[in-house]
Amino acid sequence: MPRFLTMIRIDENNVPAEGPSPELMERMGKLLEEITKAGVMLDTAGLRPTSEGSRVTWSGGRMSVTDGPFTESKEVIGGYSITQCKDKAEAIEWTKRFLGTHDEYWTITAEVREITEA
């Protein structure tokens, strides 16, 4: 069965300062429990802010490291999941359910991509 990487993109400048509400965390927890019991979820996690990250770039034969925050980025990856689904449609359906757990003031984009098997 194919595996899918879902990258959750957020605008760090528009995330509530207090973070996710307890109600959101409860809804998310229930969905993650359901998707895990269904045997679909392989791994998932949120990511620390870009202010704590670094970018390593190889360009023109030179290596550079840039420490965050990455203010030039409108959207950054705020979390990810790796799922094993029968097809892309199923991966998208689980992703839609995940996004739907969020309150209406959140703006989130998810990119779903199949992982190439070697």
PDB file of C-alpha atoms in Angstrom:
ATOM      1  CA  MET A   1       0.000   0.000   0.000  1.00  0.00           C
ATOM      2  CA  PRO A   2       1.372   3.456  -0.852  1.00  0.00           C
ATOM      3  CA  ARG A   3       2.613   5.860   1.793  1.00  0.00           C
ATOM      4  CA  PHE A   4       1.855   9.573   1.756  1.00  0.00           C
ATOM      5  CA  LEU A   5       3.579  12.566   3.298  1.00  0.00           C
ATOM      6  CA  THR A   6       1.215  15.336   4.288  1.00  0.00           C
ATOM      7  CA  MET A   7       2.871  18.665   5.048  1.00  0.00           C
ATOM      8  CA  ILE A   8       0.805  21.132   7.034  1.00  0.00           C
ATOM      9  CA  ARG A   9       1.576  24.683   5.927  1.00  0.00           C
ATOM     10  CA  ILE A  10       0.806  27.618   8.183  1.00  0.00           C
ATOM     11  CA  ASP A  11       1.509  31.340   8.262  1.00  0.00           C
ATOM     12  CA  GLU A  12       3.466  31.730  11.502  1.00  0.00           C
ATOM     13  CA  ASN A  13       2.424  35.385  11.687  1.00  0.00           C
ATOM     14  CA  ASN A  14      -1.268  34.442  11.909  1.00  0.00           C
ATOM     15  CA  VAL A  15      -1.144  31.627  14.460  1.00  0.00           C
ATOM     16  CA  PRO A  16      -2.930  32.438  17.735  1.00  0.00           C
ATOM     17  CA  ALA A  17      -0.357  33.474  20.353  1.00  0.00           C
ATOM     18  CA  GLU A  18      -1.888  31.072  22.865  1.00  0.00           C
ATOM     19  CA  GLY A  19      -1.607  28.198  20.368  1.00  0.00           C
ATOM     20  CA  PRO A  20      -4.308  25.623  19.692  1.00  0.00           C
ATOM     21  CA  SER A  21      -7.348  25.720  21.960  1.00  0.00           C
ATOM     22  CA  PRO A  22      -7.970  22.816  24.359  1.00  0.00           C
ATOM     23  CA  GLU A  23     -11.088  21.983  22.313  1.00  0.00           C
ATOM     24  CA  LEU A  24      -9.020  21.786  19.123  1.00  0.00           C
ATOM     25  CA  MET A  25      -6.486  19.545  20.834  1.00  0.00           C
ATOM     26  CA  GLU A  26      -9.303  17.263  21.988  1.00  0.00           C
ATOM     27  CA  ARG A  27     -10.832  17.031  18.494  1.00  0.00           C
ATOM     28  CA  MET A  28      -7.413  16.427  16.985  1.00  0.00           C
ATOM     29  CA  GLY A  29      -6.610  13.761  19.576  1.00  0.00           C
ATOM     30  CA  LYS A  30      -9.827  11.876  18.798  1.00  0.00           C
ATOM     31  CA  LEU A  31      -9.128  11.954  15.067  1.00  0.00           C
ATOM     32  CA  LEU A  32      -5.519  10.831  15.546  1.00  0.00           C
ATOM     33  CA  GLU A  33      -6.746   7.960  17.715  1.00  0.00           C
ATOM     34  CA  GLU A  34      -9.245   6.961  14.997  1.00  0.00           C
ATOM     35  CA  ILE A  35      -6.703   7.132  12.162  1.00  0.00           C
ATOM     36  CA  THR A  36      -4.178   5.160  14.228  1.00  0.00           C
ATOM     37  CA  LYS A  37      -6.730   2.439  15.063  1.00  0.00           C
ATOM     38  CA  ALA A  38      -7.600   2.268  11.348  1.00  0.00           C
ATOM     39  CA  GLY A  39      -3.946   1.337  10.700  1.00  0.00           C
ATOM     40  CA  VAL A  40      -3.379   4.371   8.494  1.00  0.00           C
ATOM     41  CA  MET A  41      -1.150   6.634  10.634  1.00  0.00           C
ATOM     42  CA  LEU A  42       2.550   5.781  10.597  1.00  0.00           C
ATOM     43  CA  ASP A  43       3.946   8.992  12.123  1.00  0.00           C
ATOM     44  CA  THR A  44       2.856  12.553  12.842  1.00  0.00           C
ATOM     45  CA  ALA A  45       4.187  15.587  14.689  1.00  0.00           C
ATOM     46  CA  GLY A  46       4.096  19.337  14.868  1.00  0.00           C
ATOM     47  CA  LEU A  47       7.269  21.291  14.269  1.00  0.00           C
ATOM     48  CA  ARG A  48       8.926  23.945  16.417  1.00  0.00           C
ATOM     49  CA  PRO A  49       8.782  27.547  15.107  1.00  0.00           C
ATOM     50  CA  THR A  50      11.152  28.620  12.337  1.00  0.00           C
ATOM     51  CA  SER A  51      12.854  30.910  14.852  1.00  0.00           C
ATOM     52  CA  GLU A  52      14.417  27.730  16.247  1.00  0.00           C
ATOM     53  CA  GLY A  53      15.306  26.233  12.859  1.00  0.00           C
ATOM     54  CA  SER A  54      18.048  26.539  10.264  1.00  0.00           C
ATOM     55  CA  ARG A  55      18.151  26.224   6.493  1.00  0.00           C
ATOM     56  CA  VAL A  56      21.108  24.576   4.809  1.00  0.00           C
ATOM     57  CA  THR A  57      21.514  25.565   1.159  1.00  0.00           C
ATOM     58  CA  TRP A  58      23.808  24.262  -1.561  1.00  0.00           C
ATOM     59  CA  SER A  59      24.038  26.742  -4.436  1.00  0.00           C
ATOM     60  CA  GLY A  60      26.737  27.552  -6.956  1.00  0.00           C
ATOM     61  CA  GLY A  61      29.086  25.034  -5.390  1.00  0.00           C
ATOM     62  CA  ARG A  62      28.861  26.690  -1.966  1.00  0.00           C
ATOM     63  CA  MET A  63      27.170  25.685   1.267  1.00  0.00           C
ATOM     64  CA  SER A  64      25.383  28.196   3.483  1.00  0.00           C
ATOM     65  CA  VAL A  65      23.437  27.946   6.726  1.00  0.00           C
ATOM     66  CA  THR A  66      20.743  30.480   7.607  1.00  0.00           C
ATOM     67  CA  ASP A  67      19.235  30.539  11.081  1.00  0.00           C
ATOM     68  CA  GLY A  68      15.531  31.290  11.519  1.00  0.00           C
ATOM     69  CA  PRO A  69      13.172  32.918  11.742  1.00  0.00           C
ATOM     70  CA  PHE A  70      12.453  32.911   8.041  1.00  0.00           C
ATOM     71  CA  THR A  71      10.454  36.111   7.771  1.00  0.00           C
ATOM     72  CA  GLU A  72      10.538  36.055   3.976  1.00  0.00           C
ATOM     73  CA  SER A  73       8.371  32.926   4.005  1.00  0.00           C
ATOM     74  CA  LYS A  74       4.621  33.488   3.857  1.00  0.00           C
ATOM     75  CA  GLU A  75       3.921  29.845   4.641  1.00  0.00           C
ATOM     76  CA  VAL A  76       6.080  27.378   6.536  1.00  0.00           C
ATOM     77  CA  ILE A  77       5.676  23.709   7.345  1.00  0.00           C
ATOM     78  CA  GLY A  78       4.147  23.554  10.818  1.00  0.00           C
ATOM     79  CA  GLY A  79       3.690  19.796  11.007  1.00  0.00           C
ATOM     80  CA  TYR A  80       3.527  16.591   9.027  1.00  0.00           C
ATOM     81  CA  SER A  81       2.077  13.124   8.903  1.00  0.00           C
ATOM     82  CA  ILE A  82       3.065   9.938   7.153  1.00  0.00           C
ATOM     83  CA  THR A  83       0.129   7.700   6.347  1.00  0.00           C
ATOM     84  CA  GLN A  84      -0.343   4.422   4.543  1.00  0.00           C
ATOM     85  CA  CYS A  85      -3.526   4.571   2.484  1.00  0.00           C
ATOM     86  CA  LYS A  86      -5.056   2.527  -0.322  1.00  0.00           C
ATOM     87  CA  ASP A  87      -4.783   5.528  -2.649  1.00  0.00           C
ATOM     88  CA  LYS A  88      -4.353   9.295  -2.853  1.00  0.00           C
ATOM     89  CA  ALA A  89      -8.099   9.867  -2.482  1.00  0.00           C
ATOM     90  CA  GLU A  90      -8.065   8.194   0.942  1.00  0.00           C
ATOM     91  CA  ALA A  91      -5.013  10.235   2.006  1.00  0.00           C
ATOM     92  CA  ILE A  92      -6.808  13.422   0.965  1.00  0.00           C
ATOM     93  CA  GLU A  93      -9.962  12.415   2.832  1.00  0.00           C
ATOM     94  CA  TRP A  94      -8.041  11.922   6.103  1.00  0.00           C
ATOM     95  CA  THR A  95      -6.267  15.253   5.498  1.00  0.00           C
ATOM     96  CA  LYS A  96      -9.577  17.047   4.997  1.00  0.00           C
ATOM     97  CA  ARG A  97     -10.860  15.579   8.251  1.00  0.00           C
ATOM     98  CA  PHE A  98      -7.707  16.772  10.044  1.00  0.00           C
ATOM     99  CA  LEU A  99      -8.023  20.309   8.671  1.00  0.00           C
ATOM    100  CA  GLY A 100     -11.707  20.298   9.620  1.00  0.00           C
ATOM    101  CA  THR A 101     -10.838  19.860  13.307  1.00  0.00           C
ATOM    102  CA  HIS A 102      -9.469  23.424  13.350  1.00  0.00           C
ATOM    103  CA  ASP A 103     -11.465  26.464  14.386  1.00  0.00           C
ATOM    104  CA  GLU A 104     -12.574  28.792  11.578  1.00  0.00           C
ATOM    105  CA  TYR A 105      -9.986  31.477  12.395  1.00  0.00           C
ATOM    106  CA  TRP A 106      -7.133  29.134  11.390  1.00  0.00           C
ATOM    107  CA  THR A 107      -5.797  29.269   7.832  1.00  0.00           C
ATOM    108  CA  ILE A 108      -4.020  26.031   6.981  1.00  0.00           C
ATOM    109  CA  THR A 109      -2.953  24.416   3.735  1.00  0.00           C
ATOM    110  CA  ALA A 110      -1.987  20.771   3.480  1.00  0.00           C
ATOM    111  CA  GLU A 111       0.130  19.321   0.709  1.00  0.00           C
ATOM    112  CA  VAL A 112      -0.369  15.578   0.173  1.00  0.00           C
ATOM    113  CA  ARG A 113       2.333  13.718  -1.769  1.00  0.00           C
ATOM    114  CA  GLU A 114       2.944  10.059  -2.361  1.00  0.00           C
ATOM    115  CA  ILE A 115       6.306   8.786  -1.135  1.00  0.00           C
ATOM    116  CA  THR A 116       8.363   7.130  -3.863  1.00  0.00           C
ATOM    117  CA  GLU A 117       9.212   3.577  -2.947  1.00  0.00           C
ATOM    118  CA  ALA A 118      12.766   2.565  -3.809  1.00  0.00           C
TER     119      ALA A 118
END
